[in-house]
Short mmCIF file of C-alpha atoms in Angstrom, two decimals:
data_model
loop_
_atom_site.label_atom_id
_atom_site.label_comp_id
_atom_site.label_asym_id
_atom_site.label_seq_id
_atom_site.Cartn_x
_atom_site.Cartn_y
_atom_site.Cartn_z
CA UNK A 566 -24.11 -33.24 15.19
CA UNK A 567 -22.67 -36.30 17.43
CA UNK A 568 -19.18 -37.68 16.62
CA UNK A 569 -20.55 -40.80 15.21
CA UNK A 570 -21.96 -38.82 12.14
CA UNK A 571 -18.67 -37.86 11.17
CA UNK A 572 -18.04 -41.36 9.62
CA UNK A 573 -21.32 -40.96 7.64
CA UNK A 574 -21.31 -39.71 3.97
CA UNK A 575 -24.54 -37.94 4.17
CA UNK A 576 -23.54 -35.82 6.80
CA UNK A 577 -20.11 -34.54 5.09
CA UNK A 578 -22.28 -34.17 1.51
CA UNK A 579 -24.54 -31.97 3.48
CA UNK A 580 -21.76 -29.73 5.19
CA UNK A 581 -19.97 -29.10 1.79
CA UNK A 582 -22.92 -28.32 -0.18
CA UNK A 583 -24.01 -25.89 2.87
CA UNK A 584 -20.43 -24.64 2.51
CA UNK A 585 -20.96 -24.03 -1.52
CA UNK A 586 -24.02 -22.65 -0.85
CA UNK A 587 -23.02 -19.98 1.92
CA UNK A 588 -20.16 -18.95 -0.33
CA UNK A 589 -21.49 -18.54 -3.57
CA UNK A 590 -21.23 -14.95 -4.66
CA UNK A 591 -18.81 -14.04 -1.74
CA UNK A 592 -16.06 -12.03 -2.52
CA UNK A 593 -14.35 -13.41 0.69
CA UNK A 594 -12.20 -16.18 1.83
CA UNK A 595 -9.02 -17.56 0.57
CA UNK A 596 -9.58 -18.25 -3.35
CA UNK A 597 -6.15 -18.97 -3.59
CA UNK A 598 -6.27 -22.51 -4.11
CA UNK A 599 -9.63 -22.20 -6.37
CA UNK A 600 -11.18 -20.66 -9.36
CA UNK A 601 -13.37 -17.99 -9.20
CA UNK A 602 -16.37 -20.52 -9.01
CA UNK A 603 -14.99 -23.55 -6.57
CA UNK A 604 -15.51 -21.42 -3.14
CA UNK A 605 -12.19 -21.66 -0.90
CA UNK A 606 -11.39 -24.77 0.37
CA UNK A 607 -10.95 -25.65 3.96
CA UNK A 608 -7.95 -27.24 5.94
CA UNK A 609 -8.31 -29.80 8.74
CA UNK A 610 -5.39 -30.01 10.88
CA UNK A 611 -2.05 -28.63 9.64
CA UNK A 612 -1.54 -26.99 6.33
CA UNK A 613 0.82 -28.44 3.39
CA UNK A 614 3.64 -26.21 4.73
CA UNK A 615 3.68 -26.61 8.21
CA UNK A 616 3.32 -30.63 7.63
CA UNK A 617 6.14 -30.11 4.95
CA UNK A 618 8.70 -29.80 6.86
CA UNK A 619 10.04 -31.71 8.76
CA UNK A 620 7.59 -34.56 8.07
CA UNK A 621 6.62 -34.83 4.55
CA UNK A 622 9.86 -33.79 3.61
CA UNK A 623 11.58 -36.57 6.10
CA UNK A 624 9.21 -39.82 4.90
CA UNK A 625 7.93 -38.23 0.81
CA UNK A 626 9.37 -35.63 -0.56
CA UNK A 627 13.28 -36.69 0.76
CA UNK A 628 12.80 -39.97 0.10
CA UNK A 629 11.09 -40.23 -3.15
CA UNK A 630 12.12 -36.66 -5.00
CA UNK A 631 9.71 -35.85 -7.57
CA UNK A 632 12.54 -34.75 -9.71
CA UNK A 633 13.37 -38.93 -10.31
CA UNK A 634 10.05 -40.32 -8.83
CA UNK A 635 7.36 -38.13 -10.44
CA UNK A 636 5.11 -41.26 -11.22
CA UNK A 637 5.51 -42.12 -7.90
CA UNK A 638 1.67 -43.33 -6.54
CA UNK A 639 0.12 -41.33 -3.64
CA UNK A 640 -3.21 -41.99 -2.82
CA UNK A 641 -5.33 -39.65 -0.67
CA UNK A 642 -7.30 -41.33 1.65
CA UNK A 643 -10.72 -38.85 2.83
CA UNK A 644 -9.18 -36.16 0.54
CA UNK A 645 -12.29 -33.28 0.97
CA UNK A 646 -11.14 -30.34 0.19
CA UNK A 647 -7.59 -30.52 1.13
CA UNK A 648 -4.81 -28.62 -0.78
CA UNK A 649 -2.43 -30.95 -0.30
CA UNK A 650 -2.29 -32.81 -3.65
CA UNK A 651 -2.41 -29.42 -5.23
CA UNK A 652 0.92 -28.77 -3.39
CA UNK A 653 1.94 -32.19 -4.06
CA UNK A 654 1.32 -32.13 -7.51
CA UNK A 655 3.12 -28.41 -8.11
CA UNK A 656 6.19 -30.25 -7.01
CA UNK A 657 6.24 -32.39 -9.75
CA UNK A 658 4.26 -35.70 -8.49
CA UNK A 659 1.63 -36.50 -11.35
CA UNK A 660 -0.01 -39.85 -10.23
CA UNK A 661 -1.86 -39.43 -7.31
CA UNK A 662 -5.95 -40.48 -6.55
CA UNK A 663 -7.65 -38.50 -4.34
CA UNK A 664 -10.44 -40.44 -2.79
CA UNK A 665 -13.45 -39.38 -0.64
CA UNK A 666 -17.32 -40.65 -0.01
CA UNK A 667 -18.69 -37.33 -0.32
CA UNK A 668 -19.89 -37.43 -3.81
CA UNK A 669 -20.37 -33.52 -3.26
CA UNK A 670 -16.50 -32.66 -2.16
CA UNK A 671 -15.40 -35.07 -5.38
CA UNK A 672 -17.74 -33.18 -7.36
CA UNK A 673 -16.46 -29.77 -6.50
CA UNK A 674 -12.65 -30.73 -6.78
CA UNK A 675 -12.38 -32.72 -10.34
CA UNK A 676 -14.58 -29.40 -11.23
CA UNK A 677 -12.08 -27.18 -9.59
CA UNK A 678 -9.10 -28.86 -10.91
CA UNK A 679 -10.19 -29.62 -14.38
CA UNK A 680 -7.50 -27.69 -16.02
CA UNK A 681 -4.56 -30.20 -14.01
CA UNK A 682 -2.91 -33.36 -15.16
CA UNK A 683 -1.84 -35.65 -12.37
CA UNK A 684 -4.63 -35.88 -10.05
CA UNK A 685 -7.72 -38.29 -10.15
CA UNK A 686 -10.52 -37.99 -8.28
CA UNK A 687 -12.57 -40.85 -7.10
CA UNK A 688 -15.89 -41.48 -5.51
CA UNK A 689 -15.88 -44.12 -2.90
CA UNK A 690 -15.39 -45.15 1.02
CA UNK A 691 -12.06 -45.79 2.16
CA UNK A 692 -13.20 -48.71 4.41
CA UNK A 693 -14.03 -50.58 1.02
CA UNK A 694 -12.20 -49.56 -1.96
CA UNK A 695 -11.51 -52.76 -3.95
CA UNK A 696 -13.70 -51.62 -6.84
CA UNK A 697 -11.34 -48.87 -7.49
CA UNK A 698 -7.83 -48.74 -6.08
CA UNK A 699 -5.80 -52.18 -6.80
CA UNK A 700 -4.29 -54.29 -4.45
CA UNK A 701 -0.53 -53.23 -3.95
CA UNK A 702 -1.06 -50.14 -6.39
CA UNK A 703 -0.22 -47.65 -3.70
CA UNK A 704 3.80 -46.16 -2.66
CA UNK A 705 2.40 -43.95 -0.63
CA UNK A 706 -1.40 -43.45 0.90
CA UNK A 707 -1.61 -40.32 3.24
CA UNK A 708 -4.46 -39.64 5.85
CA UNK A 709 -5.03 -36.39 7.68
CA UNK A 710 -7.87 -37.18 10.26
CA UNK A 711 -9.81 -39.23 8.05
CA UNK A 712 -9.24 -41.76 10.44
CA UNK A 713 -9.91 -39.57 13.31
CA UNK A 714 -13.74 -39.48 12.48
CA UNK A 715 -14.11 -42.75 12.44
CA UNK A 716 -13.31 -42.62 16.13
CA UNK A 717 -15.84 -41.74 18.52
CA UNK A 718 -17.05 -42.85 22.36
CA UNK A 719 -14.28 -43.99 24.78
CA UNK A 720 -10.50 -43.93 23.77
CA UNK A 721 -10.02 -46.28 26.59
CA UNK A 722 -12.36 -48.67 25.42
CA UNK A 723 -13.98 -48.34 21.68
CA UNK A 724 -16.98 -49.27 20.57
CA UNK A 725 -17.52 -51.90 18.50
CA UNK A 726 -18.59 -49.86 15.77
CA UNK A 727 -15.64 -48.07 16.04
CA UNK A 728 -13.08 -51.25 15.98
CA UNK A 729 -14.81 -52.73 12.86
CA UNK A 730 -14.75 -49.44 11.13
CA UNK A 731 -11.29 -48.96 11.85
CA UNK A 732 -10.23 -52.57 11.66
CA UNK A 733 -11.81 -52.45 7.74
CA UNK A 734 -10.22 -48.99 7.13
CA UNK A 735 -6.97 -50.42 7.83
CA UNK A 736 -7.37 -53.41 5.98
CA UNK A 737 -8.31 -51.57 2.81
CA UNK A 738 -5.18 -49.67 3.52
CA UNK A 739 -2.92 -52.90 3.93
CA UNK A 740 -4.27 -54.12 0.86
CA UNK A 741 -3.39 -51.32 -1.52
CA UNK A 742 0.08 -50.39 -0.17
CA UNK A 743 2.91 -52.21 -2.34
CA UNK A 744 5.71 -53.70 0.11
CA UNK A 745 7.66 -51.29 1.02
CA UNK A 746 4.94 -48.80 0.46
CA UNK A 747 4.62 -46.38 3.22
CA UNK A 748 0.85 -45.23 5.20
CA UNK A 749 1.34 -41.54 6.55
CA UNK A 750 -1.14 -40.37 9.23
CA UNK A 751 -1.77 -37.21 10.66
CA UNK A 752 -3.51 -37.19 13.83
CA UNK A 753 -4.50 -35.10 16.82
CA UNK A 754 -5.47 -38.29 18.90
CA UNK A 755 -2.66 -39.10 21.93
CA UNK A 756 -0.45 -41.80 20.92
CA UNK A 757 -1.22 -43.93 23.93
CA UNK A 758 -4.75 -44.55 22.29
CA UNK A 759 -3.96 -45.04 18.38
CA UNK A 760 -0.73 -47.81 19.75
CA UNK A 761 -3.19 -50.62 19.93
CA UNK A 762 -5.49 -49.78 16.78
CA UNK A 763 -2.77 -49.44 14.66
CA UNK A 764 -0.15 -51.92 15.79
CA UNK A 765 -0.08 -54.97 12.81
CA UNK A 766 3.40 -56.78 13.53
CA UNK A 767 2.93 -58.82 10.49
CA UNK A 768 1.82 -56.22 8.09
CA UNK A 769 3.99 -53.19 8.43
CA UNK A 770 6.39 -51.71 10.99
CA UNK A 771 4.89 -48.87 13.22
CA UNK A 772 6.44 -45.21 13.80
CA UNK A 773 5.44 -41.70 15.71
CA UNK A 774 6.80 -38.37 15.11
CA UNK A 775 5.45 -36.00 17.10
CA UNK A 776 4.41 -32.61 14.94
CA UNK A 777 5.65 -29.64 17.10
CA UNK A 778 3.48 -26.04 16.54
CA UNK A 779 5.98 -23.79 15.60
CA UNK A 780 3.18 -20.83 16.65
CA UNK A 781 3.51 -22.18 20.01
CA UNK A 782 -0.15 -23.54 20.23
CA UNK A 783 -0.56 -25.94 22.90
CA UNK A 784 -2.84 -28.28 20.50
CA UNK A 785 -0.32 -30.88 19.60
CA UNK A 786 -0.38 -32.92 16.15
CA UNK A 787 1.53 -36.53 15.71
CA UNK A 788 2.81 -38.28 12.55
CA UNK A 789 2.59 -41.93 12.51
CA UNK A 790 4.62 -43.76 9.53
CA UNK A 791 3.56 -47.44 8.62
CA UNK A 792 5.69 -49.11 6.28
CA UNK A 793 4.27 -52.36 4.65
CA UNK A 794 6.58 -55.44 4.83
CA UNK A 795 7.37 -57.51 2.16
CA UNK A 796 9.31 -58.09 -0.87
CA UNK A 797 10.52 -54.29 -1.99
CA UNK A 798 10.28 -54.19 -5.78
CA UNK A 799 9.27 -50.74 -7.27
CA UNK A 800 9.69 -46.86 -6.37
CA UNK A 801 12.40 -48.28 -3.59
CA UNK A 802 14.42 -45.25 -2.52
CA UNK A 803 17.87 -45.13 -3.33
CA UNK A 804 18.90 -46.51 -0.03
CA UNK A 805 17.07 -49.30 -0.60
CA UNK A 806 14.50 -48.66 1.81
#
């Protein structure tokens, strides 16, 4: 496997079906999250609780309380197999879209989750979504290193591929954000490298909260929170922000 396939649909359809496959039958792994069918699922970077606090809780869950903003719209951009909107949506938030181009993973989850209200889940590439998520139909679109394998080669100087397959990721995600909306990303890339591909002074203000390990790992995570500018009109919080 080289880094650039991890931007390529066929590869990720091939690793989840391989991960059906070698799990079918198996009484191990975390079930959990799944029926008895699904297979556990798998979690890159942190986990829903460990990203809960203080970060989703500081820029989601604080700000928009599902108790008064339960319609509030979260898309999931390169969703796989990630618990998260499960979590999500057992705290009361019941309009979110969970969007992936492995037709497998999308498969496997809208199977998985058949029994819950709240969730949708959508076949299609987050560089060009325009055939299924609206323009400024998003509050809130959260990434946890989909963006991450898009990048491959030098973080000091990017290959083209990369810059015009990040540059069209982040348009997509300019697009769908309402103003005011808010793009969280979770990253394990140093901050000093992701500055200049995600800087966009006229789209949205930029900024990094660094994810400490409470284990006391020495593999560090960061939180960057983009905020789209523009005229605020719905699901504003009630500081007006």
């Amino acid at each position: 496997m080289k880094d650039e396939d991890l931007c390529k649909a066929s590869y990720w359809d091939e690793r989840y079906a391989q991960a059906q496959t070698n799990n079918a039958g198996c009484e191990g792994g975390d079930h959990s999250n799944s029926n008895d069918n699904a297979g556990p699922t798998h979690e890159w970077f942190k986990g829903f609780d460990s990203l809960k606090q203080p970060f989703l809780d500081k820029y989601l869950i604080g700000r928009w309380p599902p108790e008064k903003y339960s319609d509030l719209r979260i898309l999931h951009l390169g969703s796989g197999d990630s618990t998260v909107p499960i979590e999500l949506l057992a705290l009361g938030y019941k309009s979110q879209t969970c969007i992936d181009f492995s037709s497998v993973v999308i498969s496997k989850m809208a199977a998985q989750h058949a029994d819950k209200d709240g969730i949708q889940w959508v076949h299609g590439d987050v560089r060009d979504m325009k055939s299924q998520i609206p323009d400024d139909s998003v509050d809130v679109a959260f990434d946890k290193g989909t963006l991450d394998a898009m990048i491959s080669g030098s973080p000091w100087d990017p290959p083209k591929v990369v810059r015009e397959n990040v540059g069209r990721y982040l348009d997509e995600v300019a697009r769908v954000l309402r103003p005011g909306g808010v793009f969280l990303y979770v990253t394990f890339r140093q901050p000093h490298f992701m500055r200049p591909l995600l800087t966009r002074e006229q789209t949205w203000s930029l900024h990094l909260e660094e994810l400490n390990d409470e284990q006391g790992g020495s593999f560090g995570y960061f939180g960057w929170v983009m905020e789209k500018k523009g005229e605020k009109t719905q699901h504003d919080d009630d500081n007006g922000n």
